[in-house]
Amino acid sequence: KQGFDTFVGYLDQHHAHNYYPTFLIKNGERFSLPNVVPGEGDFGQGVATEKRQYSHDVIMEAAMKWLDDNHDQRFFLYLPITLPHANNEAKQEGMEIPSYGSYANKDWPEPQKGTAAMISRIDTDMGQLFKKLKEYGIDEDTIVFFTSDNGPHREGGNNPDFFDSNGPLRGIKRDLYEGGIRVPMIVRWPGKTNPGTRSAHIGYHGDLLATSAELAGVEPPAGLDSVSFVPAILGNANDQKEHEFLYWEFYERAFKQGVRAGDWKYVKVNDKEELYNLADDLAEENDLAKKHPDQLARLRTMAEQAHVPSPRWDKELKPRKKN
């Protein structure tokens, strides 16, 4: 209903926790899977006791079939893989996957075997996708964006420290420090982007709209905070427009705000304000709020301008304010 001709997958994040659900959605209609989920939730969430069909495999198979049927025309394939998310309802056994594969005999905790196997499964499936593009002779005519929605998580028994998943970055998923929000994007466009090159351009997922519009030769809707990064993709750094600043806001466990403006980073957790210079302090260890009150005020103003009050969130924040 958002403009896609074909859809296969989940419509609700509660449902998407479950890798062995009793159903998925195709074009607005449920279709059954042979898994058994006792006490299944209203949205299809839960933990299967009989795990017969892995949802990720069903979605990938549908994507490959769709590509088989549409490769001979211009296409846009949006493939939001749920791996390596956890099934939160399964608690410490939430890194659900049919097999640990080559990691089965590793001297690792079970959740870490599951995490590694999930990531390897993504690698394998992306390899199959690239193979299919080559088979159809459209490899050099297809641009692929690969990215993530947040940093590593501590759910389903997963320990992000085990594989040093966020490297030098502070924080994990749900934090507005770099470890929670800074993710890589890989762009593959044979003949257009030079393999192995890196771009220092800073963007966010909303920029995909303007970027896709430019690639398609159309104008994006007016009034959006979306900047095309086609120049960065093509290696034309001097032509790349930059955001004045980027803004994040998150409400779980506390009211959090984050602003990135050049090398400066502002983080506010409830009433505590922090300031970092990422050029010198990527790990956000040295709070410069007291040393640079002018920069603190500048980024605070940006946060105030970007914040949009919401009655829904105000209501959810009230219980937290009392604690």
CSV table of C-alpha atoms in Angstrom, one decimal:
chain,number,residue,atom,x,y,z
A,1,LYS,CA,0.0,0.0,0.0
A,2,GLN,CA,3.1,2.3,0.0
A,3,GLY,CA,3.6,1.8,-3.7
A,4,PHE,CA,5.0,-1.7,-4.0
A,5,ASP,CA,3.7,-4.0,-6.7
A,6,THR,CA,4.6,-7.1,-4.7
A,7,PHE,CA,5.2,-7.7,-1.0
A,8,VAL,CA,6.2,-10.8,1.0
A,9,GLY,CA,7.1,-10.8,4.6
A,10,TYR,CA,6.1,-9.2,8.0
A,11,LEU,CA,3.9,-6.2,8.6
A,12,ASP,CA,4.6,-5.9,12.3
A,13,GLN,CA,7.8,-5.8,14.3
A,14,HIS,CA,6.4,-8.0,17.1
A,15,HIS,CA,5.6,-10.6,14.4
A,16,ALA,CA,9.1,-10.2,12.9
A,17,HIS,CA,10.8,-11.3,16.1
A,18,ASN,CA,9.6,-14.8,15.3
A,19,TYR,CA,11.7,-16.6,12.7
A,20,TYR,CA,9.4,-19.6,12.8
A,21,PRO,CA,5.9,-17.9,12.7
A,22,THR,CA,2.7,-19.7,11.7
A,23,PHE,CA,2.1,-17.2,8.8
A,24,LEU,CA,3.6,-14.4,6.7
A,25,ILE,CA,2.0,-11.8,4.5
A,26,LYS,CA,1.8,-11.7,0.7
A,27,ASN,CA,0.2,-8.6,-0.8
A,28,GLY,CA,-2.0,-8.0,2.2
A,29,GLU,CA,-3.1,-11.6,2.8
A,30,ARG,CA,-1.8,-14.1,5.2
A,31,PHE,CA,-0.4,-17.4,4.1
A,32,SER,CA,0.4,-20.3,6.4
A,33,LEU,CA,3.7,-21.8,7.4
A,34,PRO,CA,3.9,-25.2,9.0
A,35,ASN,CA,5.5,-24.0,12.3
A,36,VAL,CA,3.8,-24.5,15.7
A,37,VAL,CA,3.7,-21.6,18.1
A,38,PRO,CA,1.9,-22.3,21.4
A,39,GLY,CA,0.3,-19.2,22.9
A,40,GLU,CA,0.9,-17.2,19.8
A,41,GLY,CA,0.5,-13.5,20.3
A,42,ASP,CA,-2.1,-11.2,18.7
A,43,PHE,CA,0.6,-10.1,16.1
A,44,GLY,CA,2.0,-13.6,15.5
A,45,GLN,CA,4.9,-13.3,17.9
A,46,GLY,CA,6.0,-16.1,20.1
A,47,VAL,CA,8.4,-19.0,20.2
A,48,ALA,CA,7.9,-22.1,18.0
A,49,THR,CA,8.1,-25.6,19.5
A,50,GLU,CA,8.0,-27.1,16.1
A,51,LYS,CA,10.4,-25.3,13.8
A,52,ARG,CA,9.8,-26.4,10.2
A,53,GLN,CA,10.2,-23.4,8.0
A,54,TYR,CA,12.5,-20.5,8.5
A,55,SER,CA,10.9,-17.2,7.6
A,56,HIS,CA,14.1,-15.7,6.2
A,57,ASP,CA,14.4,-18.5,3.7
A,58,VAL,CA,10.8,-18.0,2.6
A,59,ILE,CA,11.4,-14.2,2.1
A,60,MET,CA,14.7,-14.8,0.2
A,61,GLU,CA,13.1,-17.4,-2.0
A,62,ALA,CA,10.2,-14.9,-2.8
A,63,ALA,CA,12.7,-12.2,-3.6
A,64,MET,CA,14.7,-14.4,-6.0
A,65,LYS,CA,11.5,-15.6,-7.7
A,66,TRP,CA,10.5,-12.0,-8.1
A,67,LEU,CA,13.8,-11.1,-9.7
A,68,ASP,CA,13.4,-14.1,-12.1
A,69,ASP,CA,10.1,-12.6,-13.2
A,70,ASN,CA,11.2,-9.0,-13.4
A,71,HIS,CA,14.8,-8.8,-14.4
A,72,ASP,CA,14.1,-7.9,-18.0
A,73,GLN,CA,12.6,-4.5,-17.1
A,74,ARG,CA,13.6,-1.6,-14.8
A,75,PHE,CA,13.1,-2.7,-11.2
A,76,PHE,CA,13.5,-1.7,-7.6
A,77,LEU,CA,13.9,-4.5,-5.1
A,78,TYR,CA,13.7,-3.5,-1.4
A,79,LEU,CA,15.0,-6.5,0.6
A,80,PRO,CA,15.0,-5.7,4.4
A,81,ILE,CA,16.5,-8.8,5.8
A,82,THR,CA,15.6,-9.4,9.5
A,83,LEU,CA,18.8,-11.2,10.3
A,84,PRO,CA,20.6,-10.8,12.7
A,85,HIS,CA,17.8,-9.6,14.9
A,86,ALA,CA,16.8,-11.6,17.9
A,87,ASN,CA,13.5,-13.2,18.8
A,88,ASN,CA,13.1,-11.3,22.0
A,89,GLU,CA,10.3,-13.6,23.2
A,90,ALA,CA,12.8,-16.5,23.2
A,91,LYS,CA,15.0,-14.5,25.7
A,92,GLN,CA,18.5,-16.1,25.9
A,93,GLU,CA,17.8,-18.5,23.0
A,94,GLY,CA,16.6,-15.7,20.7
A,95,MET,CA,19.3,-16.0,18.0
A,96,GLU,CA,17.2,-18.5,16.0
A,97,ILE,CA,18.6,-20.2,13.0
A,98,PRO,CA,18.2,-23.7,11.5
A,99,SER,CA,21.8,-24.6,11.8
A,100,TYR,CA,25.0,-23.2,13.3
A,101,GLY,CA,26.8,-24.5,10.3
A,102,SER,CA,30.6,-24.2,10.4
A,103,TYR,CA,30.3,-22.6,13.9
A,104,ALA,CA,28.6,-25.6,15.5
A,105,ASN,CA,31.8,-26.9,17.1
A,106,LYS,CA,33.3,-23.6,18.1
A,107,ASP,CA,34.0,-23.1,21.8
A,108,TRP,CA,31.5,-20.2,21.9
A,109,PRO,CA,28.3,-19.5,23.8
A,110,GLU,CA,25.2,-20.7,21.8
A,111,PRO,CA,23.9,-17.2,21.1
A,112,GLN,CA,27.3,-16.2,19.5
A,113,LYS,CA,27.1,-19.3,17.3
A,114,GLY,CA,23.7,-18.2,16.2
A,115,THR,CA,24.8,-14.6,15.6
A,116,ALA,CA,27.8,-15.7,13.4
A,117,ALA,CA,25.6,-18.2,11.5
A,118,MET,CA,23.0,-15.5,10.8
A,119,ILE,CA,25.6,-13.1,9.4
A,120,SER,CA,27.1,-15.9,7.3
A,121,ARG,CA,23.7,-16.7,6.0
A,122,ILE,CA,23.3,-13.1,4.9
A,123,ASP,CA,26.7,-13.3,3.1
A,124,THR,CA,25.6,-16.5,1.3
A,125,ASP,CA,22.3,-15.1,0.2
A,126,MET,CA,23.8,-11.8,-1.1
A,127,GLY,CA,26.3,-14.0,-3.0
A,128,GLN,CA,23.3,-15.8,-4.6
A,129,LEU,CA,21.7,-12.5,-5.5
A,130,PHE,CA,24.9,-11.2,-7.2
A,131,LYS,CA,25.2,-14.5,-9.0
A,132,LYS,CA,21.7,-14.1,-10.4
A,133,LEU,CA,22.4,-10.6,-11.6
A,134,LYS,CA,25.4,-11.9,-13.5
A,135,GLU,CA,23.4,-14.8,-15.0
A,136,TYR,CA,20.8,-12.3,-16.4
A,137,GLY,CA,23.5,-10.0,-17.7
A,138,ILE,CA,22.4,-7.0,-15.7
A,139,ASP,CA,25.2,-6.9,-13.1
A,140,GLU,CA,26.7,-3.7,-14.5
A,141,ASP,CA,23.3,-2.1,-14.9
A,142,THR,CA,22.2,-2.7,-11.3
A,143,ILE,CA,23.2,-0.6,-8.3
A,144,VAL,CA,23.0,-2.3,-4.9
A,145,PHE,CA,22.9,-0.6,-1.5
A,146,PHE,CA,23.6,-2.6,1.6
A,147,THR,CA,23.3,-1.2,5.1
A,148,SER,CA,21.8,-1.6,8.6
A,149,ASP,CA,19.3,0.2,10.7
A,150,ASN,CA,21.3,0.4,14.0
A,151,GLY,CA,24.4,-0.8,15.8
A,152,PRO,CA,24.8,-4.2,17.5
A,153,HIS,CA,22.3,-5.4,20.0
A,154,ARG,CA,22.3,-7.2,23.4
A,155,GLU,CA,19.1,-9.3,22.9
A,156,GLY,CA,18.3,-12.9,22.5
A,157,GLY,CA,21.4,-13.8,24.5
A,158,ASN,CA,23.7,-12.0,22.1
A,159,ASN,CA,26.8,-10.3,23.6
A,160,PRO,CA,28.1,-7.6,21.3
A,161,ASP,CA,31.4,-7.5,23.2
A,162,PHE,CA,32.1,-11.2,22.2
A,163,PHE,CA,32.9,-10.3,18.6
A,164,ASP,CA,33.8,-6.6,19.4
A,165,SER,CA,30.8,-5.8,17.2
A,166,ASN,CA,31.0,-2.0,17.5
A,167,GLY,CA,34.8,-1.7,17.4
A,168,PRO,CA,35.9,1.5,19.0
A,169,LEU,CA,32.5,3.1,19.0
A,170,ARG,CA,30.6,3.7,22.3
A,171,GLY,CA,27.1,2.3,22.8
A,172,ILE,CA,24.9,-0.2,21.1
A,173,LYS,CA,21.4,-0.3,19.7
A,174,ARG,CA,19.0,2.2,21.4
A,175,ASP,CA,21.9,4.5,22.3
A,176,LEU,CA,22.5,7.8,20.4
A,177,TYR,CA,26.2,7.4,20.8
A,178,GLU,CA,28.0,6.4,17.6
A,179,GLY,CA,27.8,2.7,18.5
A,180,GLY,CA,24.1,2.9,18.4
A,181,ILE,CA,23.5,4.9,15.2
A,182,ARG,CA,26.6,4.9,13.1
A,183,VAL,CA,26.4,2.1,10.5
A,184,PRO,CA,28.3,1.4,7.3
A,185,MET,CA,26.7,1.5,3.8
A,186,ILE,CA,28.2,-0.5,1.0
A,187,VAL,CA,27.4,0.6,-2.5
A,188,ARG,CA,28.1,-1.8,-5.4
A,189,TRP,CA,27.8,-0.4,-9.0
A,190,PRO,CA,30.2,-2.2,-11.4
A,191,GLY,CA,31.8,0.3,-13.8
A,192,LYS,CA,30.6,3.3,-11.8
A,193,THR,CA,32.0,3.0,-8.3
A,194,ASN,CA,35.6,2.0,-7.9
A,195,PRO,CA,35.9,-1.2,-5.7
A,196,GLY,CA,37.5,-0.8,-2.3
A,197,THR,CA,37.2,3.0,-2.1
A,198,ARG,CA,35.7,4.8,0.9
A,199,SER,CA,33.7,8.0,1.2
A,200,ALA,CA,33.7,10.3,4.2
A,201,HIS,CA,30.3,11.6,3.3
A,202,ILE,CA,27.9,11.6,6.3
A,203,GLY,CA,24.2,10.8,5.5
A,204,TYR,CA,21.2,9.0,6.8
A,205,HIS,CA,18.6,6.6,5.5
A,206,GLY,CA,16.3,9.4,4.4
A,207,ASP,CA,18.8,10.3,1.8
A,208,LEU,CA,18.0,7.2,-0.2
A,209,LEU,CA,14.9,8.9,-1.5
A,210,ALA,CA,16.7,11.8,-3.1
A,211,THR,CA,19.5,9.5,-4.3
A,212,SER,CA,17.1,7.0,-5.9
A,213,ALA,CA,15.2,9.9,-7.5
A,214,GLU,CA,18.4,11.2,-9.1
A,215,LEU,CA,19.4,7.8,-10.3
A,216,ALA,CA,15.9,7.3,-11.8
A,217,GLY,CA,16.0,10.8,-13.5
A,218,VAL,CA,13.0,12.2,-11.6
A,219,GLU,CA,12.5,15.0,-9.1
A,220,PRO,CA,11.9,13.9,-5.4
A,221,PRO,CA,9.0,15.5,-3.5
A,222,ALA,CA,9.7,19.1,-2.4
A,223,GLY,CA,10.4,20.1,1.2
A,224,LEU,CA,12.1,16.9,2.3
A,225,ASP,CA,15.3,16.7,4.3
A,226,SER,CA,16.8,14.3,1.8
A,227,VAL,CA,20.2,14.8,0.1
A,228,SER,CA,21.3,12.8,-2.9
A,229,PHE,CA,24.7,11.2,-2.4
A,230,VAL,CA,25.1,10.2,-6.1
A,231,PRO,CA,28.3,12.4,-6.3
A,232,ALA,CA,29.8,10.4,-3.4
A,233,ILE,CA,28.9,7.1,-5.1
A,234,LEU,CA,30.6,8.3,-8.3
A,235,GLY,CA,33.7,9.5,-6.4
A,236,ASN,CA,33.0,13.2,-7.0
A,237,ALA,CA,33.5,14.4,-3.4
A,238,ASN,CA,33.8,18.0,-4.4
A,239,ASP,CA,30.3,18.0,-5.8
A,240,GLN,CA,28.7,16.3,-2.8
A,241,LYS,CA,26.2,18.4,-0.9
A,242,GLU,CA,26.3,17.9,2.9
A,243,HIS,CA,23.7,18.2,5.6
A,244,GLU,CA,24.0,21.2,8.0
A,245,PHE,CA,23.3,18.7,10.7
A,246,LEU,CA,21.6,15.3,11.4
A,247,TYR,CA,19.2,14.7,14.3
A,248,TRP,CA,18.1,11.7,16.2
A,249,GLU,CA,15.5,11.2,18.9
A,250,PHE,CA,14.7,8.1,20.9
A,251,TYR,CA,12.4,7.4,23.9
A,252,GLU,CA,13.2,4.0,25.3
A,253,ARG,CA,14.6,4.0,28.9
A,254,ALA,CA,15.1,7.7,28.7
A,255,PHE,CA,14.4,10.7,26.5
A,256,LYS,CA,17.5,10.9,24.2
A,257,GLN,CA,18.5,13.4,21.5
A,258,GLY,CA,21.5,13.4,19.3
A,259,VAL,CA,22.9,16.0,16.8
A,260,ARG,CA,25.8,15.5,14.4
A,261,ALA,CA,27.2,18.8,12.8
A,262,GLY,CA,30.5,18.3,11.0
A,263,ASP,CA,32.8,16.8,13.6
A,264,TRP,CA,30.8,17.9,16.5
A,265,LYS,CA,28.3,15.6,18.3
A,266,TYR,CA,25.7,16.5,20.8
A,267,VAL,CA,24.1,13.9,23.1
A,268,LYS,CA,21.3,14.6,25.6
A,269,VAL,CA,20.0,11.9,27.9
A,270,ASN,CA,17.0,13.3,29.9
A,271,ASP,CA,18.5,16.6,31.2
A,272,LYS,CA,22.2,15.7,30.9
A,273,GLU,CA,24.0,17.3,27.9
A,274,GLU,CA,27.3,16.0,26.4
A,275,LEU,CA,29.5,17.3,23.6
A,276,TYR,CA,32.2,15.4,21.7
A,277,ASN,CA,34.5,16.2,18.8
A,278,LEU,CA,34.5,13.0,16.7
A,279,ALA,CA,37.6,14.0,14.7
A,280,ASP,CA,39.7,13.6,17.8
A,281,ASP,CA,37.4,11.3,19.9
A,282,LEU,CA,35.5,8.8,17.9
A,283,ALA,CA,34.8,6.7,21.0
A,284,GLU,CA,33.0,9.7,22.7
A,285,GLU,CA,35.1,9.4,25.8
A,286,ASN,CA,35.9,13.1,26.5
A,287,ASP,CA,32.9,15.3,27.2
A,288,LEU,CA,33.7,18.8,26.0
A,289,ALA,CA,30.5,20.5,27.1
A,290,LYS,CA,32.1,22.7,29.7
A,291,LYS,CA,35.1,23.6,27.5
A,292,HIS,CA,33.1,24.6,24.5
A,293,PRO,CA,29.8,26.2,25.7
A,294,ASP,CA,29.5,28.0,22.3
A,295,GLN,CA,29.4,24.7,20.4
A,296,LEU,CA,27.1,23.2,23.0
A,297,ALA,CA,24.6,26.0,22.6
A,298,ARG,CA,24.8,25.8,18.7
A,299,LEU,CA,24.0,22.1,18.6
A,300,ARG,CA,21.4,22.4,21.4
A,301,THR,CA,19.6,25.0,19.2
A,302,MET,CA,19.7,22.5,16.3
A,303,ALA,CA,18.1,19.9,18.5
A,304,GLU,CA,15.4,22.3,19.6
A,305,GLN,CA,14.7,23.2,16.0
A,306,ALA,CA,14.5,19.6,14.8
A,307,HIS,CA,12.4,18.2,17.7
A,308,VAL,CA,8.7,17.9,16.9
A,309,PRO,CA,6.5,17.5,20.1
A,310,SER,CA,4.1,14.5,20.0
A,311,PRO,CA,1.2,13.9,22.4
A,312,ARG,CA,1.8,10.2,22.0
A,313,TRP,CA,5.4,10.4,23.2
A,314,ASP,CA,4.6,12.9,25.9
A,315,LYS,CA,2.2,10.4,27.4
A,316,GLU,CA,4.7,7.6,27.3
A,317,LEU,CA,7.4,9.8,28.9
A,318,LYS,CA,5.3,10.7,31.9
A,319,PRO,CA,5.9,7.4,33.8
A,320,ARG,CA,9.6,7.7,33.2
A,321,LYS,CA,9.8,11.2,34.6
A,322,LYS,CA,8.4,10.0,37.9
A,323,ASN,CA,11.1,7.4,38.3
